[in-house]
CSV table of C-alpha atoms and ligand atoms in Angstrom, one decimal:
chain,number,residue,atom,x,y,z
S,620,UNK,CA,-134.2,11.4,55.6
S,621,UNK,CA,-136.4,13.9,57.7
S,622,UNK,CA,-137.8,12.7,60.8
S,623,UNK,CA,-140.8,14.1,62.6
S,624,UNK,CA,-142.2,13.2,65.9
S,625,UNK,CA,-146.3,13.2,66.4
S,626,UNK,CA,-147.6,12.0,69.8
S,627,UNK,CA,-151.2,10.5,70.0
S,628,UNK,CA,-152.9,11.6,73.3
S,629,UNK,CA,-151.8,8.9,75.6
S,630,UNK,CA,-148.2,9.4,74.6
S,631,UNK,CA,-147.9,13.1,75.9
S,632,UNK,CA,-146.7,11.7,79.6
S,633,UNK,CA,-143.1,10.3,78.1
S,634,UNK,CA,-141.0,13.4,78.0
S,635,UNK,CA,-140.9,13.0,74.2
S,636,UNK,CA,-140.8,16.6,72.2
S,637,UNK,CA,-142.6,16.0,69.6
S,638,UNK,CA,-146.0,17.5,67.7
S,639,UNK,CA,-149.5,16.9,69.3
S,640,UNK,CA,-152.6,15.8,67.2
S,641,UNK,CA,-155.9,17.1,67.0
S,642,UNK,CA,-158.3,14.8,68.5
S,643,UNK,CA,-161.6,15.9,69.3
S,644,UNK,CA,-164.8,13.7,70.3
S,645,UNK,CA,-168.3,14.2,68.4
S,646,UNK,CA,-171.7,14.4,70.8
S,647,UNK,CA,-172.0,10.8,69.8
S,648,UNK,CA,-168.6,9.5,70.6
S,649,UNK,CA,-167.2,9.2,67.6
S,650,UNK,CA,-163.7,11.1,67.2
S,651,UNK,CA,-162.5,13.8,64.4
S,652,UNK,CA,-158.8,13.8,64.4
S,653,UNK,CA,-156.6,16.6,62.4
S,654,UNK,CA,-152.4,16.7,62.2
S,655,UNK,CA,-152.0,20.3,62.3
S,656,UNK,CA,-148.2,20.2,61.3
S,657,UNK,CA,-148.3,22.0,57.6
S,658,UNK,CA,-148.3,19.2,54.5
S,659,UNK,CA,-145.2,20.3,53.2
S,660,UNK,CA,-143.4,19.5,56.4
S,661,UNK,CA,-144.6,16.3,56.7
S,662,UNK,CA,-144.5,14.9,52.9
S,663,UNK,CA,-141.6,13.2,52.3
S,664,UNK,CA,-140.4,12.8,55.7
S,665,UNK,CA,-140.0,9.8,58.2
S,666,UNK,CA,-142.7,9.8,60.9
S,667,UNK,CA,-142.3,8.7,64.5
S,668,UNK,CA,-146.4,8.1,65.6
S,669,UNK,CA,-146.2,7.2,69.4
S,670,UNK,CA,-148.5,6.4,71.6
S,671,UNK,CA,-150.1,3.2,74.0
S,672,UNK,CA,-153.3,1.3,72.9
S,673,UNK,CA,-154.5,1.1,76.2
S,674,UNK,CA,-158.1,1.7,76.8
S,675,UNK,CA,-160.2,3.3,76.1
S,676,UNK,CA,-160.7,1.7,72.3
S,677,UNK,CA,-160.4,5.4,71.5
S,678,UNK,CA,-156.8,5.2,71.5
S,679,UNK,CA,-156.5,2.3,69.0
S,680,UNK,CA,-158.4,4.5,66.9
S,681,UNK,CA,-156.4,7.4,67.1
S,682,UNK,CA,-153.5,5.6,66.2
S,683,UNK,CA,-155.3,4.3,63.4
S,684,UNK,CA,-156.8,7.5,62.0
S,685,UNK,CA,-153.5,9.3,62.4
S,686,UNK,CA,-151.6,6.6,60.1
S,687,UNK,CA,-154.3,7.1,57.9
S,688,UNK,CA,-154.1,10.9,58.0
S,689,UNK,CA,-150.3,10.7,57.9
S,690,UNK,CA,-150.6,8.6,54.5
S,691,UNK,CA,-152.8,11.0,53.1
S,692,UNK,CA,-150.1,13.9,53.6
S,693,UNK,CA,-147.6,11.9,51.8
S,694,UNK,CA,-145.0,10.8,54.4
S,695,UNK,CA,-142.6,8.5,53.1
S,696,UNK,CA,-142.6,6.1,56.5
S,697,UNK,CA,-144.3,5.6,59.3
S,698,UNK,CA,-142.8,4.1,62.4
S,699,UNK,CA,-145.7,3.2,64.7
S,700,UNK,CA,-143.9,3.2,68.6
S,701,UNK,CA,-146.8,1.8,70.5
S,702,UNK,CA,-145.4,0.8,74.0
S,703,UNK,CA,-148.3,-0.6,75.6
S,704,UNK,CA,-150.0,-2.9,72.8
S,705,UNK,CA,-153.4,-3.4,74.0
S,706,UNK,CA,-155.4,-7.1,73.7
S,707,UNK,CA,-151.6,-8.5,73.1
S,708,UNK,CA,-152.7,-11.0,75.7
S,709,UNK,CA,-156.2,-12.4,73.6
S,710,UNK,CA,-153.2,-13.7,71.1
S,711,UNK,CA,-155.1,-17.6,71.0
S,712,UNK,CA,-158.1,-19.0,70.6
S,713,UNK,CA,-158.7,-20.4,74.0
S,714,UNK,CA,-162.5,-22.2,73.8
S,715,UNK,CA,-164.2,-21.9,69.9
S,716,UNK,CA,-165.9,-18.7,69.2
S,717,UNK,CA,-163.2,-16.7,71.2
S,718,UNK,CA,-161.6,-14.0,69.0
S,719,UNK,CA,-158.1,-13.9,68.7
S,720,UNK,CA,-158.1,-9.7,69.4
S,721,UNK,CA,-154.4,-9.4,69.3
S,722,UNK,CA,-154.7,-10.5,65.4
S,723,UNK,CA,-157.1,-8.1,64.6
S,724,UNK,CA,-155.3,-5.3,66.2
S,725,UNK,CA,-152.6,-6.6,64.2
S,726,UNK,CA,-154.5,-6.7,60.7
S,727,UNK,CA,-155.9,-3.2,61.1
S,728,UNK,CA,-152.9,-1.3,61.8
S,729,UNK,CA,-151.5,-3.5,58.7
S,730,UNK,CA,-154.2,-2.5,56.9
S,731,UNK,CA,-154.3,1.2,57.4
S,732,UNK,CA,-150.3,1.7,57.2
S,733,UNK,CA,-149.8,-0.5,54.3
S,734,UNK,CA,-146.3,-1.0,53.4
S,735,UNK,CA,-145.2,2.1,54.6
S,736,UNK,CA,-146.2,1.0,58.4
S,737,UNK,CA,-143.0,-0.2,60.6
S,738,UNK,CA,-144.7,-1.0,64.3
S,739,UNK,CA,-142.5,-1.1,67.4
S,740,UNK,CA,-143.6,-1.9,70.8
S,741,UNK,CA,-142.1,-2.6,74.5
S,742,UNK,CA,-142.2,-6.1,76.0
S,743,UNK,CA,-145.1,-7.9,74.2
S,744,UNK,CA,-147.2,-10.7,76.0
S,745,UNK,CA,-145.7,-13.5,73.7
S,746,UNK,CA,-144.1,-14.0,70.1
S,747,UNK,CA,-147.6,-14.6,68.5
S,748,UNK,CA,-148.5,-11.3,68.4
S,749,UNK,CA,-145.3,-10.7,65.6
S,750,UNK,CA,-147.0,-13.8,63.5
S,751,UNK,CA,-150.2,-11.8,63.3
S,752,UNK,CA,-148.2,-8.8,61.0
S,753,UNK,CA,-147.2,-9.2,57.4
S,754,UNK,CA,-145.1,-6.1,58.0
S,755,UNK,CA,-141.8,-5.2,60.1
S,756,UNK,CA,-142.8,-5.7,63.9
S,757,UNK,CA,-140.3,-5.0,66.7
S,758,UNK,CA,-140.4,-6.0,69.6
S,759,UNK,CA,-138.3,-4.0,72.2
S,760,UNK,CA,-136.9,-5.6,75.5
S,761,UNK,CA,-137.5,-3.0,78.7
S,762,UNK,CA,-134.8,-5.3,80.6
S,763,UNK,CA,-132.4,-2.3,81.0
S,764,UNK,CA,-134.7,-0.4,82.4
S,765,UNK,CA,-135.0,-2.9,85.9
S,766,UNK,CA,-131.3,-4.2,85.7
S,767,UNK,CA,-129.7,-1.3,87.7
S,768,UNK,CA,-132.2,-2.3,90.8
S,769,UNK,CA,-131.3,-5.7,90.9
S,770,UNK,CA,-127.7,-6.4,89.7
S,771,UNK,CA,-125.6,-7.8,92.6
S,772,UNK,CA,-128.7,-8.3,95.0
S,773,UNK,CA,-127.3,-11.4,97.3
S,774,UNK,CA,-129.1,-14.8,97.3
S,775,UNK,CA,-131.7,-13.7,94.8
S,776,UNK,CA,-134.0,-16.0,93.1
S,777,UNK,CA,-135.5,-14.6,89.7
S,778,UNK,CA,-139.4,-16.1,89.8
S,779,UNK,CA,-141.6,-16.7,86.2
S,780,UNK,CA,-145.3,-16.2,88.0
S,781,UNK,CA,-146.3,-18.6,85.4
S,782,UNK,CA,-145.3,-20.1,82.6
S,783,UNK,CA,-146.1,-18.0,80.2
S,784,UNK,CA,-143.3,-15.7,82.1
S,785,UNK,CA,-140.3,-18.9,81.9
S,786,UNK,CA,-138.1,-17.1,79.4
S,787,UNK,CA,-138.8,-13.8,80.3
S,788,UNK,CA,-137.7,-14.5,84.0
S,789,UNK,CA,-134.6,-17.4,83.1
S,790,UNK,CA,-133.4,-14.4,80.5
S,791,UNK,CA,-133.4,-11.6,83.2
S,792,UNK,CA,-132.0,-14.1,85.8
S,793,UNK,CA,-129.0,-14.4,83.8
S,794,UNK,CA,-128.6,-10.9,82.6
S,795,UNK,CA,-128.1,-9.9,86.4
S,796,UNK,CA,-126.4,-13.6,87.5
S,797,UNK,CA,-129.1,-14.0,90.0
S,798,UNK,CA,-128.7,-17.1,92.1
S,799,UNK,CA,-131.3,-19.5,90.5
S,800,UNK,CA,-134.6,-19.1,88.1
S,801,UNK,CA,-137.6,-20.9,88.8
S,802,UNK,CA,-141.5,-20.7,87.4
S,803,UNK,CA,-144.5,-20.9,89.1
S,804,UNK,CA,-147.5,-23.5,88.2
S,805,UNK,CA,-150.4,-21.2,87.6
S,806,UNK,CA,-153.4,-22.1,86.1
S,807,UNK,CA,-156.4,-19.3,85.5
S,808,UNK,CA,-159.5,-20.7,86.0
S,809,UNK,CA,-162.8,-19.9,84.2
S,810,UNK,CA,-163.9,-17.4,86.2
S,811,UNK,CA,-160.7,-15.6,86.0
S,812,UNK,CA,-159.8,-16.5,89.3
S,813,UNK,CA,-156.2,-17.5,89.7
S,814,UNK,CA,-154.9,-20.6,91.6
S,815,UNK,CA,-151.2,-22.0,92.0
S,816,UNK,CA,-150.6,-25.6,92.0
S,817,UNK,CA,-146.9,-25.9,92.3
S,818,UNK,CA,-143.1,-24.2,91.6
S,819,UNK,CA,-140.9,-25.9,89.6
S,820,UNK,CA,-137.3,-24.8,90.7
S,821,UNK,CA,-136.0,-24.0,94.5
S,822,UNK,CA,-136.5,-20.7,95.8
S,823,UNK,CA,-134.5,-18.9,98.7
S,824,UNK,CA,-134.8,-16.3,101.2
S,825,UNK,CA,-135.2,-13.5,98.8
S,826,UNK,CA,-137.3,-13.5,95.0
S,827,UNK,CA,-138.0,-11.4,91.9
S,828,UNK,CA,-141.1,-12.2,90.0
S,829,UNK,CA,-140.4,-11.2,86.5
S,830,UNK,CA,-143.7,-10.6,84.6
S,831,UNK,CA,-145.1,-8.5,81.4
S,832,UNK,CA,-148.2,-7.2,82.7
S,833,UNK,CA,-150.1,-6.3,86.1
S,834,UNK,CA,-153.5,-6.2,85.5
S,835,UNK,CA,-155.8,-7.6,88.4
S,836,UNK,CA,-152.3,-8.4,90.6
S,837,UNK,CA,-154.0,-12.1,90.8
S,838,UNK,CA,-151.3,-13.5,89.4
S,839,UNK,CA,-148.5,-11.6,91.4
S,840,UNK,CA,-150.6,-12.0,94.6
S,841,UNK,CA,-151.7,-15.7,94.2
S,842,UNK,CA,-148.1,-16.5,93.6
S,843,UNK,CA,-146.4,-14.4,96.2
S,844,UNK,CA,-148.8,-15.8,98.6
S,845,UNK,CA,-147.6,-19.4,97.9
S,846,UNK,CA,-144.0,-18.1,97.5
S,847,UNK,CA,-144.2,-16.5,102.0
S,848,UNK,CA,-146.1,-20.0,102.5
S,849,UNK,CA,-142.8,-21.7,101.2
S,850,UNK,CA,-140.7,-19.6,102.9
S,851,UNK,CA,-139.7,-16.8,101.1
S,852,UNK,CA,-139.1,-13.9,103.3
S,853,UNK,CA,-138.5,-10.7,101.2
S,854,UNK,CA,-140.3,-10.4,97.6
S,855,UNK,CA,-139.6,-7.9,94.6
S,856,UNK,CA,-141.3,-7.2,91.3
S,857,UNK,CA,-140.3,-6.4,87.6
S,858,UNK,CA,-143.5,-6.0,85.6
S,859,UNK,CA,-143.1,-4.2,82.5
S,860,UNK,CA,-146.7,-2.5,82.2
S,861,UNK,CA,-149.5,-1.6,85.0
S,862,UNK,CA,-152.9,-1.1,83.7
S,863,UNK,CA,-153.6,1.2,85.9
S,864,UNK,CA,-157.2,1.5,85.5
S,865,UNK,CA,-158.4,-1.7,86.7
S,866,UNK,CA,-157.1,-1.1,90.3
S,867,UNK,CA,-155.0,-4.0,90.6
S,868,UNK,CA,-152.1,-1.9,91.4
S,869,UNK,CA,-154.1,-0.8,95.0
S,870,UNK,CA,-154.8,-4.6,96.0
S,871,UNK,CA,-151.4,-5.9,95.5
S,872,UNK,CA,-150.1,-2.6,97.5
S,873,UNK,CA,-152.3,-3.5,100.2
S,874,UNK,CA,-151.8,-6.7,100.3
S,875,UNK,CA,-148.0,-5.9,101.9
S,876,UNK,CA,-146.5,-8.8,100.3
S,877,UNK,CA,-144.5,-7.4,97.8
S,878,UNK,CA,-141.3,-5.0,99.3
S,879,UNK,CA,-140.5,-3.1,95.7
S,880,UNK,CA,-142.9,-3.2,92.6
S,881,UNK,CA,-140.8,-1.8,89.7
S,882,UNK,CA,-143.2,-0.8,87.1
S,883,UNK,CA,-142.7,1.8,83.8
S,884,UNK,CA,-145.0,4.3,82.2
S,885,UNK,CA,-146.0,2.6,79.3
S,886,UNK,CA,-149.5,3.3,80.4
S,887,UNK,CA,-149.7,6.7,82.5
S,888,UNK,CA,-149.8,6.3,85.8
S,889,UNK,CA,-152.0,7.9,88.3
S,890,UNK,CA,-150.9,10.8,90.4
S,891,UNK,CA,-150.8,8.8,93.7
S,892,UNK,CA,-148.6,6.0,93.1
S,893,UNK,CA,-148.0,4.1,96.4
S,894,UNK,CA,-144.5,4.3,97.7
S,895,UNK,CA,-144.1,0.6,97.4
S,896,UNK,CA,-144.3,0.9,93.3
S,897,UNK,CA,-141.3,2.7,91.6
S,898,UNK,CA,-142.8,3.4,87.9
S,899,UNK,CA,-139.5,3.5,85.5
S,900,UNK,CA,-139.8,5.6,82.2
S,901,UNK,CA,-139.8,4.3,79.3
S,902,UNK,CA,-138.5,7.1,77.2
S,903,UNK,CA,-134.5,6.1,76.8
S,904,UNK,CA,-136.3,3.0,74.5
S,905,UNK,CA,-138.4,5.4,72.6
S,906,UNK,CA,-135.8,7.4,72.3
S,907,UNK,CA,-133.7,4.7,71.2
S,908,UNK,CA,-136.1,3.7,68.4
S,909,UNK,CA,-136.2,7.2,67.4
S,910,UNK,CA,-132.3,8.0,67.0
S,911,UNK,CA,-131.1,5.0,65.3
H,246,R5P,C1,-150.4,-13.7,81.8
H,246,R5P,O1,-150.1,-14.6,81.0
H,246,R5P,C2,-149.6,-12.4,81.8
H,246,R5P,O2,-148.3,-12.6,81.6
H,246,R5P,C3,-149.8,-11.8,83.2
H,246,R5P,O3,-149.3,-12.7,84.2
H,246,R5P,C4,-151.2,-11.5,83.5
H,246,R5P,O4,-151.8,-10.9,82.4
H,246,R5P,C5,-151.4,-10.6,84.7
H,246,R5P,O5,-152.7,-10.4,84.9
H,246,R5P,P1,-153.3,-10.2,86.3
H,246,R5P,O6,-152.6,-9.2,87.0
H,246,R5P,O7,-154.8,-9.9,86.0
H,246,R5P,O8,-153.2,-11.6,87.0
């Protein structure tokens, strides 16, 4: 079958040749988008729509528009590559009236691609974000990308931040035959202010926390306080996304606890990375997902 590429806006920063789309905002903040690429060379063929959810809302929307567009010019598939998946993390109702966002992310995508929507993404929060699709999800594993830095390190400890992170860090602690695994006792309290009450596990000299996300840093910088309080002299990080935006990035650079942060560009990146971050591309996954 024909493939074709189409990158949403936020997707332009991954090396990936593919086609652009049109997306253009009204006075009033609304957006008009337009896939250029000729009907005839899109109907019938297998589309690869990539782009990261990430805010602004905007991009959700240009993801959903384009699927809608796409369906409208008669492609026979869609393959949604979304390697940030926004509001992954809102996937439970924590207090009543709380809305479960990752679900309704979930159901419009669904309901705009129909059955001729596949969505992939990179590293999601937690499984409950593939029980909120009635359609093929999957869910690709970024491991590889942080392996290479870590395989071999002596006397390493692999570190869950919380334990939300327990798999995510026991799994990558065996991949590279660390030393030990152990998780951190985190709780988040109301305010969003993040406090650690314990580690289950022993740690050593030297640590990798393995998380999905870096958002404020609180959880990185909470627990890699505690982790130099116990002793820990030398501290590394493998967080899949950064979202950039909110500036967490800059605290937990100051904060000089952490010797290597080893992010990727699901989300772009700022110009002025600090040397302690190393952001890792994402694009031999996408293009992965692409090539099968
Ligand atoms: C929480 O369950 C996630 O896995 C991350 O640990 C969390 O979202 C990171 O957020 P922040 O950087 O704001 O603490």
């Amino acid at each position: 079958m024909r493939k074709k590429i189409l990158l949403t806006g936020s997707a332009k920063h991954f090396g990936i040749n593919g086609a652009g789309i049109e997306c253009n905002s009204f006075g009033g903040g609304e957006i008009s988008l337009t896939i250029k690429e000729p009907k005839n060379d899109l109907e019938g063929t297998e589309v690869f729509l990539i782009g990261s959810t990430n805010a602004p809302a905007e991009n959700i929307l240009e993801m959903l528009f384009a699927i809608n567009a796409l369906r409208r010019m008669g492609v026979s598939g869609i393959s949604a590559v979304i390697p940030y998946f926004a509001y992954s993390r809102a996937d439970k109702e924590k207090f009543p009236g709380e809305s479960v966002s990752a679900e309704a992310v979930a159901k419009m995508l669904e309901a705009v691609g129909g059955s001729v929507l596949k969505v992939f993404s990179v590293d999601i929060h937690s499984e409950r974000l593939r029980s909120f699709f009635n359609i093929s999800f999957e869910n690709i594993d970024a491991s590889e990308l942080f392996m290479g830095k870590f395989l071999g390190m002596p006397d390493l400890t692999v570190v869950g931040p919380d334990h939300g992170a327990k798999e995510r860090a026991e799994n990558f602690a065996k991949e590279i035959n660390a030393s030990g695994f152990a998780t951190i006792d985190k709780e988040r309290l109301e305010d969003g202010t993040v406090i650690v009450k314990g580690i289950t596990g022993k740690v050593g000299k030297r640590v990798l926390m393995v998380d999905d996300i870096i958002d404020s840093a609180g959880t990185i910088i909470v627990g890699a306080d505690f982790l130099k309080a116990s002793g820990v002299d030398e501290i590394y990080v493998a967080a899949t996304h950064t979202v950039w935006n909110s500036g967490g990035y800059l605290r937990l650079a100051n904060s000089g606890l952490i010797k290597k942060v080893y992010t990727t560009n699901t989300i772009k990146p700022p110009s002025d990375v600090p040397g302690s971050f190393e952001v890792i591309s994402v694009k031999p996954l996408l293009d992965k997902i692409i090539n099968r």
